[in-house]
Short mmCIF file of C-alpha atoms in Angstrom, two decimals:
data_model
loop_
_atom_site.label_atom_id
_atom_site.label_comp_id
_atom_site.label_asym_id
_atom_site.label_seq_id
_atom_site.Cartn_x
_atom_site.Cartn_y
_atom_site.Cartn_z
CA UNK G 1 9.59 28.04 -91.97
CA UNK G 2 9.99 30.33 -88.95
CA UNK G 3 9.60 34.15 -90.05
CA UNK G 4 12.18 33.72 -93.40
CA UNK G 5 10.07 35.62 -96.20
CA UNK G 6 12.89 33.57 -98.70
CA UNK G 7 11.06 29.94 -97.86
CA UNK G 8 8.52 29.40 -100.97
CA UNK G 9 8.89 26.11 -101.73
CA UNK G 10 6.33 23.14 -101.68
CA UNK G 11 6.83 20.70 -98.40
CA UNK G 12 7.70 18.17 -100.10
CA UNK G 13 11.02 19.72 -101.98
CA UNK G 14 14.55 19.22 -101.22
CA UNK G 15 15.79 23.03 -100.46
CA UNK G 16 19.36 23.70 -101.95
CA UNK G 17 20.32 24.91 -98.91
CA UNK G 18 19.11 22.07 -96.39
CA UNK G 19 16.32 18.96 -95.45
CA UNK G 20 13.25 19.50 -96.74
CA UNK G 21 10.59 20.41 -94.40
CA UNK G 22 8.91 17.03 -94.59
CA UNK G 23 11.99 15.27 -94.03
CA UNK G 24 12.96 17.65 -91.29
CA UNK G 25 9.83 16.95 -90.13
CA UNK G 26 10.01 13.35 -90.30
CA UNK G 27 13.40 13.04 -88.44
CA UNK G 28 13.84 11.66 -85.00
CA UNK G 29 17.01 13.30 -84.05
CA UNK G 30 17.51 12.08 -80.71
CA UNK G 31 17.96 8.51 -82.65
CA UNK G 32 20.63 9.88 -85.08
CA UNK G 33 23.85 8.46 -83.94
CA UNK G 34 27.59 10.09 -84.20
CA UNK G 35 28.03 8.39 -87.63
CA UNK G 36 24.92 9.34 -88.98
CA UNK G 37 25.52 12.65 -87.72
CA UNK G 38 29.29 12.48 -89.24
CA UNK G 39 27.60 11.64 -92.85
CA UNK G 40 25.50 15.02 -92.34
CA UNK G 41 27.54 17.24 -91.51
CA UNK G 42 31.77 19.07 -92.14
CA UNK G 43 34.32 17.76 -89.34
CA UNK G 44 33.88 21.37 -87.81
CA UNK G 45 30.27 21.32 -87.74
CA UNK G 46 30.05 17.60 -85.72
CA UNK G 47 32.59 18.74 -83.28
CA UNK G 48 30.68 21.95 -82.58
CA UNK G 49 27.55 21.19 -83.00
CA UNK G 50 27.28 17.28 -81.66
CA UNK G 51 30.65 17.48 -79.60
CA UNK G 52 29.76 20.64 -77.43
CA UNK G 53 33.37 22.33 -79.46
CA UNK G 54 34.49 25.96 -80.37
CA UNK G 55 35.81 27.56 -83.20
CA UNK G 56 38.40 29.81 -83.31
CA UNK G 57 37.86 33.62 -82.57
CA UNK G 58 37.25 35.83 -85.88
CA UNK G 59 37.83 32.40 -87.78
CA UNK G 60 34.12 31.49 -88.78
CA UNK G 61 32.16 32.24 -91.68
CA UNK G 62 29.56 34.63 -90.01
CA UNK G 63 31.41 36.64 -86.86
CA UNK G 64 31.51 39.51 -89.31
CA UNK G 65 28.79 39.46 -92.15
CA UNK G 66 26.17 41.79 -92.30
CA UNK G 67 23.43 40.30 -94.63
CA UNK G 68 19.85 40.17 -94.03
CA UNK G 69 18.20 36.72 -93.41
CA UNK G 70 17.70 34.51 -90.86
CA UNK G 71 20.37 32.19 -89.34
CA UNK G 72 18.79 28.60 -89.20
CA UNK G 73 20.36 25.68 -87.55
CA UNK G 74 22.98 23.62 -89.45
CA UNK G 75 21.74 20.52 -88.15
CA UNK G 76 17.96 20.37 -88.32
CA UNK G 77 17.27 23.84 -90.17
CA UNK G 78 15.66 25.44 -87.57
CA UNK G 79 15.32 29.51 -87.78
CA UNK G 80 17.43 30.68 -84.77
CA UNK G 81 18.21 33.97 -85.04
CA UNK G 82 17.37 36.94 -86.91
CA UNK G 83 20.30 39.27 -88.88
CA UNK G 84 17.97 42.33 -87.40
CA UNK G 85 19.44 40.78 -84.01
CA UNK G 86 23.05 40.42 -84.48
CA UNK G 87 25.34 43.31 -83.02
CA UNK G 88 28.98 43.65 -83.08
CA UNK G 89 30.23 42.28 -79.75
CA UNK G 90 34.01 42.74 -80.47
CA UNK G 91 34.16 38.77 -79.06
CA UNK G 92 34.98 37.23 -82.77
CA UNK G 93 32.14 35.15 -82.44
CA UNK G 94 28.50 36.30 -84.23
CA UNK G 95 26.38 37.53 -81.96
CA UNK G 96 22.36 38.51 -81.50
CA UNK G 97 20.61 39.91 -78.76
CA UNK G 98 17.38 37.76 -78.68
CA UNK G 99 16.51 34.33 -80.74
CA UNK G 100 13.50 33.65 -82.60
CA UNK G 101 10.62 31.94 -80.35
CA UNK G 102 11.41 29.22 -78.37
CA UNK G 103 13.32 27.84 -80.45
CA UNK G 104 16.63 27.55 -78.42
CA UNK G 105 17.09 26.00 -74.82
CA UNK G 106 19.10 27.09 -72.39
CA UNK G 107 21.46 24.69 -69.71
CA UNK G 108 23.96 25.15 -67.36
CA UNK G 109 27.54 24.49 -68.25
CA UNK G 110 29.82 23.19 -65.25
CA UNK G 111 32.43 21.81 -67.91
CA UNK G 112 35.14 24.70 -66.56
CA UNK G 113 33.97 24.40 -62.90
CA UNK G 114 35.48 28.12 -61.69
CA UNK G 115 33.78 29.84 -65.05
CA UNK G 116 29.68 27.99 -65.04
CA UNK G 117 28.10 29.59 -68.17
CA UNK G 118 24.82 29.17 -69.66
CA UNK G 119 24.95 26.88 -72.72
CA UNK G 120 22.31 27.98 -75.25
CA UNK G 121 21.33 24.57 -77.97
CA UNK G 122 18.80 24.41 -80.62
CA UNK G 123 15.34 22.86 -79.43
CA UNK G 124 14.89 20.90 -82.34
CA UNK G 125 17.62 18.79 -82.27
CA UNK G 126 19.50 19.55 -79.33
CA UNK G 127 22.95 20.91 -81.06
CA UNK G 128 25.56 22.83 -79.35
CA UNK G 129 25.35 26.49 -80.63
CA UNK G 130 27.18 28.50 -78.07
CA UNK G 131 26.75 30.27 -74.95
CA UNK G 132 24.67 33.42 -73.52
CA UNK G 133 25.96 36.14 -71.59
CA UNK G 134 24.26 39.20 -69.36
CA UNK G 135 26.74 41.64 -71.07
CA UNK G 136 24.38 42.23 -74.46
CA UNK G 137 22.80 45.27 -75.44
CA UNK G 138 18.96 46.80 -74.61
CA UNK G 139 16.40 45.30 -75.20
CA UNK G 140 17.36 41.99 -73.69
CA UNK G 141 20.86 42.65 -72.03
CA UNK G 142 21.65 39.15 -73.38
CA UNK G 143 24.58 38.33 -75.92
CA UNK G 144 24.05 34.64 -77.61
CA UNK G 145 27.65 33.98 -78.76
CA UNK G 146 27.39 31.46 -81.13
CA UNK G 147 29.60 29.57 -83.01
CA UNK G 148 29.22 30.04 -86.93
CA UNK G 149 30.04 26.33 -87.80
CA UNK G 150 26.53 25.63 -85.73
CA UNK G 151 24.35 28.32 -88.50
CA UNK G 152 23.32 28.59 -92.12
CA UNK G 153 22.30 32.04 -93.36
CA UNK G 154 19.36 31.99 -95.20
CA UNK G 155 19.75 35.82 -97.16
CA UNK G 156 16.27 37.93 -97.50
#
């Protein structure tokens, strides 16, 4: 499981905290449909995560906390980010520098046609984490603003 030192447990167990890696393994997720997807996941998590939404500013569970682990996606339980990574960005929103890998894509966003951002989604299963900005601070410049209703922290 990514670079979490906290995953120990056999493939074939359910972890408390998510799919186990042989059924996240086994998942198509491009077939899941909205009702599928409605059955996995909170109200706030399908309209972020499947319905491209936002959460409020200093409203979700992670714009503020502090503990080690890795952030994994909600949807597929993907590692995304790294606590090591996350800064305080002032925005309300959690925010990291750099993800882990290649595990998130990046895509235009034309959806307010006088602001185009960069929309950043998981690779796995293509779910609407947030955006990316050029304001972030050294190494990469970058600030991933993501929404928290879109992560699970998985604590060292």
């Amino acid at each position: 499981m990514g670079s979490s030192a906290s995953s120990h447990t056999p493939d074939n167990v359910q972890d408390i905290d998510g799919p186990s890696r042989t059924e996240a393994a086994a998942v198509n997720y491009a077939s899941l449909s909205n009702e599928e997807w409605k059955k996995r996941l909170t109200p706030e998590q399908f309209y972020v995560t499947r319905q491209k939404g936002t959460e409020r500013a200093f409203t979700g569970e992670y714009w503020n906390t502090k503990t080690p682990g890795t952030y994994h996606c909600i949807c597929c339980d993907t590692p995304l980010f790294e606590s090591s990574t996350k800064f305080e960005s002032g925005t309300g929103w959690p925010s990291y520098y750099q993800p882990v890998g290649k595990n998130v894509q990046l895509k235009s966003d034309w959806s307010i046609v006088f602001m185009p951002r960069t929309e950043v989604l998981c690779a796995t299963c293509g779910a609407h984490l947030g955006h990316v900005f050029d304001d972030g601070p050294p190494p990469t410049g970058k600030r991933y603003c993501i929404n928290s209703a879109s992560l699970r922290l998985k604590p060292e």
